PDB file of C-alpha atoms in Angstrom:
ATOM      1  CA  MET A   1      14.733 -22.787 -45.604  1.00  0.00           C
ATOM      2  CA  GLY A   2      11.255 -22.668 -44.121  1.00  0.00           C
ATOM      3  CA  PHE A   3       9.747 -24.941 -41.619  1.00  0.00           C
ATOM      4  CA  ASP A   4       6.419 -26.745 -41.706  1.00  0.00           C
ATOM      5  CA  LEU A   5       5.587 -26.850 -38.284  1.00  0.00           C
ATOM      6  CA  ASN A   6       2.461 -28.889 -38.764  1.00  0.00           C
ATOM      7  CA  LYS A   7       4.698 -31.721 -40.630  1.00  0.00           C
ATOM      8  CA  GLN A   8       7.641 -30.561 -38.827  1.00  0.00           C
ATOM      9  CA  LYS A   9       9.876 -30.684 -41.091  1.00  0.00           C
ATOM     10  CA  LEU A  10      12.035 -28.096 -43.243  1.00  0.00           C
ATOM     11  CA  LEU A  11      10.818 -27.213 -46.794  1.00  0.00           C
ATOM     12  CA  SER A  12      13.224 -27.735 -49.369  1.00  0.00           C
ATOM     13  CA  GLU A  13      12.765 -23.925 -51.115  1.00  0.00           C
ATOM     14  CA  PRO A  14      13.920 -20.902 -49.179  1.00  0.00           C
ATOM     15  CA  VAL A  15      11.204 -18.528 -47.818  1.00  0.00           C
ATOM     16  CA  TYR A  16      12.976 -15.777 -49.039  1.00  0.00           C
ATOM     17  CA  ARG A  17      15.942 -14.868 -51.810  1.00  0.00           C
ATOM     18  CA  ILE A  18      17.831 -11.189 -51.411  1.00  0.00           C
ATOM     19  CA  ASP A  19      19.995 -10.526 -54.367  1.00  0.00           C
ATOM     20  CA  PRO A  20      23.061  -8.579 -52.860  1.00  0.00           C
ATOM     21  CA  ASN A  21      23.144  -6.808 -56.158  1.00  0.00           C
ATOM     22  CA  GLU A  22      19.610  -5.615 -55.326  1.00  0.00           C
ATOM     23  CA  VAL A  23      20.647  -4.155 -51.549  1.00  0.00           C
ATOM     24  CA  ASN A  24      23.485  -2.736 -53.399  1.00  0.00           C
ATOM     25  CA  LYS A  25      21.680  -0.471 -55.547  1.00  0.00           C
ATOM     26  CA  LEU A  26      20.311   0.791 -52.343  1.00  0.00           C
ATOM     27  CA  VAL A  27      23.239   0.621 -50.063  1.00  0.00           C
ATOM     28  CA  PRO A  28      26.569   0.816 -52.725  1.00  0.00           C
ATOM     29  CA  ASP A  29      29.294  -1.051 -51.394  1.00  0.00           C
ATOM     30  CA  GLY A  30      31.967   0.649 -49.838  1.00  0.00           C
ATOM     31  CA  PRO A  31      35.661   0.065 -50.377  1.00  0.00           C
ATOM     32  CA  GLU A  32      36.342  -2.428 -47.822  1.00  0.00           C
ATOM     33  CA  ASP A  33      33.209  -4.454 -48.885  1.00  0.00           C
ATOM     34  CA  LYS A  34      33.156  -7.650 -50.691  1.00  0.00           C
ATOM     35  CA  PRO A  35      31.209  -6.896 -54.197  1.00  0.00           C
ATOM     36  CA  ASN A  36      28.085  -8.921 -54.731  1.00  0.00           C
ATOM     37  CA  TYR A  37      27.897 -10.187 -50.862  1.00  0.00           C
ATOM     38  CA  LEU A  38      25.276 -10.418 -48.322  1.00  0.00           C
ATOM     39  CA  SER A  39      25.673 -12.946 -44.914  1.00  0.00           C
ATOM     40  CA  PRO A  40      23.114 -12.829 -43.303  1.00  0.00           C
ATOM     41  CA  SER A  41      23.370 -13.214 -39.429  1.00  0.00           C
ATOM     42  CA  GLY A  42      19.737 -12.630 -37.966  1.00  0.00           C
ATOM     43  CA  VAL A  43      16.536 -12.575 -38.934  1.00  0.00           C
ATOM     44  CA  ALA A  44      12.965 -10.871 -36.844  1.00  0.00           C
ATOM     45  CA  ILE A  45       9.902 -10.369 -38.522  1.00  0.00           C
ATOM     46  CA  HIS A  46       7.926  -6.716 -36.936  1.00  0.00           C
ATOM     47  CA  PRO A  47       4.514  -6.677 -35.075  1.00  0.00           C
ATOM     48  CA  LEU A  48       3.083  -4.597 -36.453  1.00  0.00           C
ATOM     49  CA  THR A  49       4.304  -4.404 -39.927  1.00  0.00           C
ATOM     50  CA  GLN A  50       4.741  -7.703 -39.860  1.00  0.00           C
ATOM     51  CA  ASP A  51       7.636  -6.524 -42.160  1.00  0.00           C
ATOM     52  CA  VAL A  52      10.616  -8.844 -42.082  1.00  0.00           C
ATOM     53  CA  TYR A  53      14.242  -7.605 -41.217  1.00  0.00           C
ATOM     54  CA  VAL A  54      17.535  -9.161 -41.832  1.00  0.00           C
ATOM     55  CA  LEU A  55      20.385  -8.227 -40.562  1.00  0.00           C
ATOM     56  CA  SER A  56      24.013  -8.703 -42.303  1.00  0.00           C
ATOM     57  CA  SER A  57      26.696  -8.810 -39.961  1.00  0.00           C
ATOM     58  CA  ALA A  58      29.405  -9.105 -42.946  1.00  0.00           C
ATOM     59  CA  LYS A  59      28.306  -5.913 -44.704  1.00  0.00           C
ATOM     60  CA  LYS A  60      26.746  -4.066 -41.917  1.00  0.00           C
ATOM     61  CA  ARG A  61      23.639  -3.827 -43.804  1.00  0.00           C
ATOM     62  CA  LEU A  62      19.988  -3.932 -42.561  1.00  0.00           C
ATOM     63  CA  VAL A  63      17.399  -4.953 -45.210  1.00  0.00           C
ATOM     64  CA  VAL A  64      13.563  -5.089 -45.043  1.00  0.00           C
ATOM     65  CA  LEU A  65      11.816  -7.093 -46.845  1.00  0.00           C
ATOM     66  CA  ASP A  66       7.893  -7.202 -47.824  1.00  0.00           C
ATOM     67  CA  TYR A  67       6.278  -9.949 -45.465  1.00  0.00           C
ATOM     68  CA  ASN A  68       3.966 -11.346 -48.393  1.00  0.00           C
ATOM     69  CA  SER A  69       6.149 -10.759 -51.908  1.00  0.00           C
ATOM     70  CA  GLY A  70       9.529 -11.137 -50.426  1.00  0.00           C
ATOM     71  CA  ALA A  71      10.744  -7.917 -51.972  1.00  0.00           C
ATOM     72  CA  ILE A  72      13.096  -5.538 -50.582  1.00  0.00           C
ATOM     73  CA  LYS A  73      11.397  -2.650 -48.982  1.00  0.00           C
ATOM     74  CA  TYR A  74      14.298  -0.748 -47.457  1.00  0.00           C
ATOM     75  CA  ALA A  75      18.287  -1.323 -46.747  1.00  0.00           C
ATOM     76  CA  THR A  76      20.495   0.716 -44.998  1.00  0.00           C
ATOM     77  CA  ARG A  77      24.282   0.287 -43.697  1.00  0.00           C
ATOM     78  CA  ILE A  78      24.881   0.102 -39.995  1.00  0.00           C
ATOM     79  CA  SER A  79      28.014   2.120 -38.861  1.00  0.00           C
ATOM     80  CA  LYS A  80      30.874  -0.034 -37.335  1.00  0.00           C
ATOM     81  CA  GLU A  81      31.376   2.419 -34.827  1.00  0.00           C
ATOM     82  CA  LEU A  82      27.841   1.801 -33.366  1.00  0.00           C
ATOM     83  CA  LEU A  83      27.522  -1.773 -33.727  1.00  0.00           C
ATOM     84  CA  PRO A  84      30.849  -3.032 -34.851  1.00  0.00           C
ATOM     85  CA  GLN A  85      30.100  -6.903 -34.792  1.00  0.00           C
ATOM     86  CA  PRO A  86      25.914  -6.857 -35.686  1.00  0.00           C
ATOM     87  CA  GLU A  87      24.650 -10.308 -34.870  1.00  0.00           C
ATOM     88  CA  GLY A  88      21.241 -10.518 -33.284  1.00  0.00           C
ATOM     89  CA  ILE A  89      17.936  -8.826 -33.667  1.00  0.00           C
ATOM     90  CA  CYS A  90      14.461  -8.622 -32.728  1.00  0.00           C
ATOM     91  CA  PHE A  91      11.747  -6.339 -31.718  1.00  0.00           C
ATOM     92  CA  ASP A  92       9.051  -5.764 -28.651  1.00  0.00           C
ATOM     93  CA  PRO A  93       5.916  -5.521 -29.064  1.00  0.00           C
ATOM     94  CA  ALA A  94       5.702  -1.928 -29.284  1.00  0.00           C
ATOM     95  CA  GLY A  95       7.350  -2.654 -32.222  1.00  0.00           C
ATOM     96  CA  ASN A  96      10.943  -0.925 -30.784  1.00  0.00           C
ATOM     97  CA  LEU A  97      13.789  -2.746 -32.605  1.00  0.00           C
ATOM     98  CA  PHE A  98      16.732  -4.210 -30.354  1.00  0.00           C
ATOM     99  CA  ILE A  99      20.000  -4.926 -32.626  1.00  0.00           C
ATOM    100  CA  SER A 100      22.734  -6.622 -30.721  1.00  0.00           C
ATOM    101  CA  SER A 101      26.787  -6.386 -31.550  1.00  0.00           C
ATOM    102  CA  GLU A 102      29.669  -8.811 -30.431  1.00  0.00           C
ATOM    103  CA  ALA A 103      32.234  -7.411 -28.550  1.00  0.00           C
ATOM    104  CA  LYS A 104      35.027  -6.638 -31.354  1.00  0.00           C
ATOM    105  CA  LYS A 105      37.584  -4.674 -29.593  1.00  0.00           C
ATOM    106  CA  GLY A 106      35.617  -3.620 -26.250  1.00  0.00           C
ATOM    107  CA  LEU A 107      32.243  -4.479 -24.941  1.00  0.00           C
ATOM    108  CA  PRO A 108      29.362  -5.816 -26.345  1.00  0.00           C
ATOM    109  CA  LYS A 109      26.285  -3.996 -27.244  1.00  0.00           C
ATOM    110  CA  ILE A 110      22.181  -4.027 -27.246  1.00  0.00           C
ATOM    111  CA  LEU A 111      21.332  -1.095 -29.157  1.00  0.00           C
ATOM    112  CA  LYS A 112      17.337   0.290 -29.550  1.00  0.00           C
ATOM    113  CA  PHE A 113      16.007   1.685 -32.067  1.00  0.00           C
ATOM    114  CA  GLU A 114      11.941   3.313 -31.459  1.00  0.00           C
ATOM    115  CA  PRO A 115       9.847   3.500 -34.475  1.00  0.00           C
ATOM    116  CA  LYS A 116       9.535   6.988 -36.003  1.00  0.00           C
ATOM    117  CA  LYS A 117       6.479   8.840 -34.803  1.00  0.00           C
ATOM    118  CA  PRO A 118       3.950   9.921 -37.901  1.00  0.00           C
TER     119      PRO A 118
END
């Protein structure tokens, strides 16, 4: 759901809808994945591109949406060895991506991903 800052009210319709089947076309399910399932755990807007980054902990996915249309621009699987339970996502002003993971059988992590150089 969206939130109208001027009216201080929740909007009745979602701002974006993500079809799990569309994500699965880009990142096919593995043997342990629930089919047709996506469970967003975090969202952040890239400060330079305005793309919307959606993190799904349950299936270890990162989905990037176009801010204006909501269309999926990119999707990838996150290694569970790298981030066992990805839960948090944010950017710094330079566009560096930070993803945090709860500690499943070890220590919690916060990883930094720098933007690719052109």
